């Protein structure tokens, strides 16, 4: 499914959910998806030291082409986290501004 509307239509039709349940349904799906990604990263990325080993242990429910893309994404995230750890601590002003920025989209 490509969009939230696709997910909502599928779920609504399958489980006969009233329109009032849309927000709850989409939040629940979002939480479940976030948990799934977290477990996938912990079990299939963090558990291995390099991408060659990770590619030998691709989860059965993830196509190899998609897993390769996930590895690219996760490797970029790790580089960003390392940069953050080695940079100077934020000043109080910088922390205040950073915690009050709106997310794009």
Coordinates of N, CA and C in Angstrom, one line a residue:
X1 N 0.8 -1.2 0.0 CA 0.0 0.0 0.0 C 0.9 1.2 0.0
X2 N 0.5 2.2 -0.8 CA 1.4 3.3 -1.0 C 1.1 4.5 -0.1
X3 N -0.2 4.7 0.3 CA -0.5 5.9 1.1 C -1.3 5.6 2.3
X4 N -1.4 6.5 3.2 CA -2.3 6.3 4.4 C -3.7 6.1 4.0
X5 N -4.2 6.7 2.9 CA -5.5 6.5 2.5 C -5.7 5.0 2.0
X6 N -4.7 4.5 1.4 CA -4.8 3.0 1.0 C -4.9 2.2 2.2
X7 N -4.1 2.4 3.2 CA -4.2 1.7 4.4 C -5.5 1.8 5.1
X8 N -6.0 3.0 5.2 CA -7.3 3.3 5.8 C -8.4 2.5 5.1
X9 N -8.5 2.6 3.7 CA -9.5 2.0 3.0 C -9.5 0.4 3.2
X10 N -8.3 -0.1 3.1 CA -8.2 -1.6 3.3 C -8.7 -2.0 4.7
X11 N -8.2 -1.3 5.7 CA -8.6 -1.6 7.1 C -10.0 -1.4 7.4
X12 N -10.6 -0.3 6.9 CA -12.0 0.1 7.1 C -12.9 -1.0 6.5
X13 N -12.5 -1.4 5.2 CA -13.3 -2.4 4.6 C -13.2 -3.8 5.2
X14 N -12.0 -4.2 5.6 CA -11.8 -5.5 6.2 C -12.4 -5.6 7.6
X15 N -12.4 -4.6 8.4 CA -12.8 -4.7 9.8 C -14.1 -3.9 10.0
X16 N -14.7 -3.3 9.0 CA -15.9 -2.5 9.2 C -15.8 -1.5 10.3
X17 N -14.8 -0.6 10.1 CA -14.5 0.4 11.1 C -15.2 1.7 10.7
X18 N -15.9 2.4 11.6 CA -16.5 3.6 11.3 C -15.5 4.7 11.0
X19 N -15.9 5.8 10.3 CA -15.0 6.9 9.9 C -14.3 7.5 11.1
X20 N -15.0 7.5 12.3 CA -14.5 8.1 13.5 C -13.3 7.4 14.0
X21 N -13.1 6.2 13.6 CA -11.9 5.4 14.0 C -10.7 5.5 13.1
X22 N -10.7 6.4 12.2 CA -9.6 6.6 11.2 C -8.3 7.0 11.9
X23 N -8.4 8.0 12.7 CA -7.2 8.5 13.4 C -6.5 7.5 14.3
X24 N -7.4 6.8 15.1 CA -6.8 5.7 15.9 C -6.2 4.6 15.1
X25 N -6.9 4.2 14.0 CA -6.4 3.1 13.2 C -5.0 3.5 12.6
X26 N -4.9 4.7 12.0 CA -3.7 5.1 11.4 C -2.5 5.2 12.4
X27 N -2.9 5.7 13.6 CA -1.8 5.8 14.6 C -1.4 4.4 15.1
X28 N -2.3 3.5 15.2 CA -2.0 2.1 15.6 C -1.1 1.5 14.5
X29 N -1.4 1.6 13.2 CA -0.6 1.1 12.2 C 0.8 1.7 12.2
X30 N 0.8 3.0 12.4 CA 2.1 3.7 12.4 C 3.0 3.2 13.6
X31 N 2.4 3.0 14.7 CA 3.2 2.5 15.9 C 3.7 1.1 15.6
X32 N 2.8 0.2 15.0 CA 3.2 -1.1 14.7 C 4.4 -1.1 13.7
X33 N 4.3 -0.3 12.7 CA 5.3 -0.2 11.6 C 6.6 0.3 12.2
X34 N 6.6 1.3 13.1 CA 7.8 1.8 13.8 C 8.4 0.7 14.6
X35 N 7.6 -0.1 15.3 CA 8.1 -1.2 16.2 C 8.8 -2.2 15.3
X36 N 8.1 -2.6 14.2 CA 8.6 -3.6 13.3 C 10.0 -3.1 12.7
X37 N 10.1 -1.9 12.3 CA 11.4 -1.4 11.8 C 12.5 -1.4 12.9
X38 N 12.1 -1.1 14.1 CA 13.1 -1.1 15.2 C 13.6 -2.5 15.5
X39 N 12.7 -3.4 15.5 CA 13.1 -4.8 15.7 C 14.0 -5.3 14.6
X40 N 13.6 -5.0 13.4 CA 14.3 -5.4 12.2 C 15.8 -4.9 12.3
X41 N 15.9 -3.6 12.6 CA 17.2 -3.0 12.7 C 18.1 -3.6 13.8
X42 N 17.4 -3.9 14.9 CA 18.2 -4.5 16.1 C 18.6 -5.9 15.7
X43 N 17.7 -6.7 15.2 CA 18.0 -8.1 14.9 C 18.9 -8.3 13.7
X44 N 18.7 -7.5 12.7 CA 19.3 -7.8 11.4 C 20.4 -6.8 10.9
X45 N 20.5 -5.7 11.7 CA 21.6 -4.7 11.3 C 22.6 -4.6 12.5
X46 N 22.1 -4.2 13.6 CA 23.0 -4.0 14.8 C 23.7 -5.3 15.2
X47 N 23.0 -6.5 15.0 CA 23.5 -7.8 15.4 C 24.8 -8.2 14.6
X48 N 25.0 -7.6 13.5 CA 26.2 -8.0 12.6 C 27.1 -6.9 12.4
X49 N 28.4 -7.1 12.2 CA 29.4 -6.1 12.2 C 29.6 -5.4 10.8
X50 N 29.2 -6.1 9.7 CA 29.3 -5.5 8.4 C 28.2 -5.9 7.5
X51 N 28.1 -5.2 6.3 CA 27.1 -5.5 5.4 C 27.2 -6.8 4.7
X52 N 28.4 -7.3 4.5 CA 28.5 -8.7 3.9 C 27.9 -9.7 4.8
X53 N 28.1 -9.7 6.1 CA 27.5 -10.6 7.0 C 26.0 -10.4 7.0
X54 N 25.6 -9.1 7.0 CA 24.1 -8.8 7.1 C 23.4 -9.4 5.9
X55 N 24.1 -9.3 4.7 CA 23.4 -9.8 3.5 C 23.3 -11.4 3.5
X56 N 24.1 -12.0 4.3 CA 24.0 -13.5 4.5 C 22.8 -13.9 5.4
X57 N 22.3 -12.9 6.1 CA 21.2 -13.1 7.1 C 20.0 -12.2 6.8
X58 N 19.6 -12.2 5.5 CA 18.5 -11.4 5.2 C 17.2 -12.0 5.7
X59 N 16.3 -11.2 6.4 CA 15.1 -11.8 6.9 C 14.2 -12.3 5.8
X60 N 13.5 -13.4 6.1 CA 12.7 -14.1 5.0 C 11.6 -13.2 4.5
X61 N 11.1 -12.3 5.3 CA 9.9 -11.5 4.8 C 10.4 -10.2 4.2
X62 N 11.7 -10.0 3.9 CA 12.1 -8.7 3.3 C 12.9 -9.1 2.0
X63 N 12.4 -8.6 0.9 CA 13.1 -8.9 -0.4 C 14.6 -8.3 -0.3
X64 N 15.5 -9.0 -1.0 CA 16.9 -8.6 -0.9 C 17.1 -7.2 -1.4
X65 N 16.4 -6.8 -2.5 CA 16.6 -5.5 -3.0 C 16.2 -4.4 -2.0
X66 N 15.1 -4.7 -1.3 CA 14.7 -3.7 -0.2 C 15.7 -3.7 1.0
X67 N 16.2 -4.9 1.3 CA 17.1 -5.0 2.4 C 18.4 -4.2 2.1
X68 N 18.9 -4.3 0.8 CA 20.0 -3.5 0.4 C 19.8 -2.0 0.6
X69 N 18.6 -1.5 0.3 CA 18.2 -0.1 0.5 C 18.2 0.2 1.9
X70 N 17.7 -0.7 2.8 CA 17.6 -0.4 4.2 C 19.1 -0.3 4.7
X71 N 20.0 -1.2 4.3 CA 21.4 -1.1 4.7 C 22.0 0.3 4.4
X72 N 21.7 0.8 3.2 CA 22.2 2.1 2.8 C 21.7 3.2 3.8
X73 N 20.4 3.1 4.0 CA 19.8 4.1 4.9 C 20.3 4.0 6.3
X74 N 20.4 2.8 6.9 CA 20.9 2.6 8.2 C 22.4 3.0 8.3
X75 N 23.2 2.7 7.3 CA 24.6 3.1 7.4 C 24.7 4.6 7.4
X76 N 23.9 5.3 6.7 CA 23.9 6.8 6.7 C 23.5 7.3 8.1
X77 N 22.5 6.7 8.7 CA 22.1 7.1 10.0 C 23.2 6.9 11.0
X78 N 23.9 5.8 10.9 CA 25.0 5.5 11.8 C 26.1 6.6 11.7
X79 N 26.4 7.0 10.4 CA 27.4 8.0 10.2 C 27.0 9.3 10.9
X80 N 25.7 9.7 10.7 CA 25.2 10.9 11.3 C 25.3 10.9 12.8
X81 N 24.9 9.7 13.4 CA 25.0 9.6 14.9 C 26.4 9.7 15.4
X82 N 27.4 9.2 14.6 CA 28.8 9.3 15.0 C 29.2 10.7 15.0
X83 N 28.8 11.5 13.9 CA 29.1 12.9 13.8 C 28.6 13.6 15.0
X84 N 27.4 13.3 15.5 CA 26.8 14.0 16.6 C 27.5 13.7 17.9
X85 N 28.0 12.5 18.1 CA 28.7 12.1 19.3 C 30.0 12.8 19.4
X86 N 30.7 13.1 18.3 CA 32.0 13.7 18.3 C 32.0 15.2 18.3
X87 N 30.8 15.8 18.0 CA 30.8 17.2 17.9 C 30.7 17.9 19.3
X88 N 30.9 19.2 19.4 CA 30.9 19.9 20.7 C 29.4 19.9 21.2
X89 N 29.3 19.8 22.5 CA 27.9 19.9 23.1 C 27.2 21.2 22.7
X90 N 25.9 21.1 22.6 CA 25.1 22.3 22.3 C 25.1 23.3 23.4
X91 N 25.1 24.5 23.1 CA 24.8 25.5 24.2 C 23.4 25.5 24.5
X92 N 23.0 26.1 25.6 CA 21.6 26.2 26.0 C 20.7 26.8 25.0
X93 N 21.2 27.9 24.3 CA 20.5 28.5 23.3 C 20.3 27.6 22.1
X94 N 21.4 26.9 21.7 CA 21.3 26.0 20.5 C 20.3 24.8 20.8
X95 N 20.3 24.3 22.1 CA 19.4 23.2 22.4 C 18.0 23.7 22.4
X96 N 17.8 24.9 22.9 CA 16.4 25.5 22.9 C 15.9 25.6 21.5
X97 N 16.7 26.2 20.6 CA 16.2 26.4 19.2 C 16.0 25.0 18.5
X98 N 16.9 24.1 18.8 CA 16.9 22.7 18.1 C 15.6 22.0 18.5
X99 N 15.2 22.1 19.8 CA 14.1 21.3 20.3 C 12.7 22.0 19.9
X100 N 12.8 23.1 19.3 CA 11.5 23.8 18.9 C 11.3 24.0 17.4
X101 N 12.2 23.3 16.6 CA 12.0 23.4 15.2 C 10.9 22.5 14.7
X102 N 10.2 22.9 13.7 CA 9.1 22.1 13.1 C 9.8 21.1 12.2
X103 N 9.1 19.9 12.2 CA 9.6 18.9 11.2 C 9.0 19.2 9.9
X104 N 9.8 18.9 8.8 CA 9.4 19.2 7.5 C 8.2 18.2 7.1
X105 N 7.2 18.7 6.6 CA 6.1 17.8 6.2 C 5.1 17.7 7.3

